[in-house]
Amino acid sequence: MFEEMKEELRDILDVPEGEALLPELAKTVACSAVIGGGFMAIYVLFAILL
């Protein structure tokens, strides 16, 4: 489940496979809030960072 979500986030952000998502954190949170799925996306990012 988490792997699929990470792949979806990479697709949304156009981040190459294997590249660190940390530099994209701020943009991801901002985009997620605008998209409306922000809470789940932020939760997934939080899980990825831990």
Coordinates of N, CA and C in Angstrom, one line a residue, residues 3-44:
E3 N 4.0 1.5 -0.8 CA 4.8 1.5 -2.0 C 4.0 2.1 -3.2
E4 N 2.7 1.8 -3.3 CA 1.9 2.3 -4.4 C 1.7 3.8 -4.2
M5 N 1.5 4.2 -2.9 CA 1.3 5.7 -2.7 C 2.6 6.4 -3.0
K6 N 3.8 5.8 -2.6 CA 5.0 6.5 -2.9 C 5.2 6.7 -4.4
E7 N 4.8 5.6 -5.2 CA 4.9 5.7 -6.6 C 4.0 6.7 -7.2
E8 N 2.8 6.8 -6.6 CA 1.8 7.9 -7.1 C 2.4 9.3 -6.8
L9 N 3.0 9.4 -5.6 CA 3.6 10.7 -5.3 C 4.7 11.1 -6.3
R10 N 5.5 10.1 -6.6 CA 6.6 10.3 -7.5 C 6.0 10.7 -8.9
D11 N 5.0 10.1 -9.3 CA 4.3 10.4 -10.6 C 3.8 11.8 -10.6
I12 N 3.1 12.2 -9.5 CA 2.6 13.6 -9.4 C 3.7 14.6 -9.4
L13 N 4.8 14.3 -8.7 CA 5.9 15.3 -8.6 C 6.9 15.1 -9.8
D14 N 6.7 14.1 -10.6 CA 7.7 13.8 -11.7 C 9.1 13.5 -11.1
V15 N 9.2 12.8 -10.0 CA 10.4 12.5 -9.4 C 10.9 11.1 -9.9
P16 N 12.1 11.0 -10.5 CA 12.7 9.8 -11.0 C 12.7 8.7 -9.9
E17 N 12.5 7.5 -10.3 CA 12.5 6.3 -9.3 C 13.8 6.3 -8.6
G18 N 13.7 6.2 -7.3 CA 14.9 6.0 -6.4 C 15.5 7.4 -6.0
E19 N 15.0 8.5 -6.5 CA 15.5 9.8 -6.1 C 14.8 10.2 -4.8
A20 N 15.6 10.8 -3.9 CA 15.1 11.2 -2.6 C 13.9 12.2 -2.7
L21 N 12.9 12.0 -1.9 CA 11.7 12.8 -1.9 C 11.9 14.0 -1.0
L22 N 12.9 14.0 -0.1 CA 13.0 15.1 0.9 C 13.1 16.5 0.2
P23 N 13.8 16.7 -0.9 CA 13.8 18.1 -1.5 C 12.5 18.5 -2.0
E24 N 11.6 17.6 -2.2 CA 10.3 17.9 -2.7 C 9.2 18.1 -1.6
L25 N 9.6 18.0 -0.3 CA 8.7 17.9 0.8 C 7.8 19.2 0.8
A26 N 8.4 20.4 0.8 CA 7.6 21.6 0.9 C 6.6 21.7 -0.3
K27 N 7.1 21.4 -1.5 CA 6.2 21.5 -2.7 C 5.1 20.4 -2.6
T28 N 5.5 19.3 -2.1 CA 4.5 18.2 -2.0 C 3.4 18.6 -1.0
V29 N 3.7 19.1 0.1 CA 2.7 19.5 1.1 C 1.8 20.6 0.5
A30 N 2.4 21.6 -0.1 CA 1.6 22.7 -0.7 C 0.7 22.1 -1.8
C31 N 1.2 21.3 -2.7 CA 0.3 20.8 -3.8 C -0.7 19.9 -3.2
S32 N -0.4 19.1 -2.2 CA -1.4 18.2 -1.6 C -2.5 19.0 -1.0
A33 N -2.2 20.1 -0.3 CA -3.2 20.9 0.3 C -4.2 21.4 -0.8
V34 N -3.6 21.8 -1.9 CA -4.4 22.4 -3.0 C -5.3 21.3 -3.6
I35 N -4.7 20.1 -3.8 CA -5.4 19.0 -4.5 C -6.6 18.6 -3.6
G36 N -6.4 18.6 -2.3 CA -7.5 18.2 -1.4 C -7.3 16.9 -0.7
G37 N -6.3 16.2 -1.2 CA -5.9 14.9 -0.6 C -4.7 15.1 0.3
G38 N -4.6 16.4 0.8 CA -3.4 16.8 1.6 C -3.2 16.0 2.8
F39 N -4.2 15.7 3.5 CA -4.0 15.0 4.8 C -3.4 13.6 4.6
M40 N -3.9 12.9 3.7 CA -3.4 11.5 3.4 C -2.0 11.6 2.9
A41 N -1.7 12.6 2.0 CA -0.4 12.7 1.4 C 0.6 13.1 2.4
I42 N 0.3 14.0 3.3 CA 1.2 14.4 4.4 C 1.4 13.3 5.3
Y43 N 0.4 12.5 5.6 CA 0.6 11.3 6.4 C 1.5 10.3 5.8
V44 N 1.4 10.1 4.5 CA 2.3 9.2 3.8 C 3.7 9.7 3.8

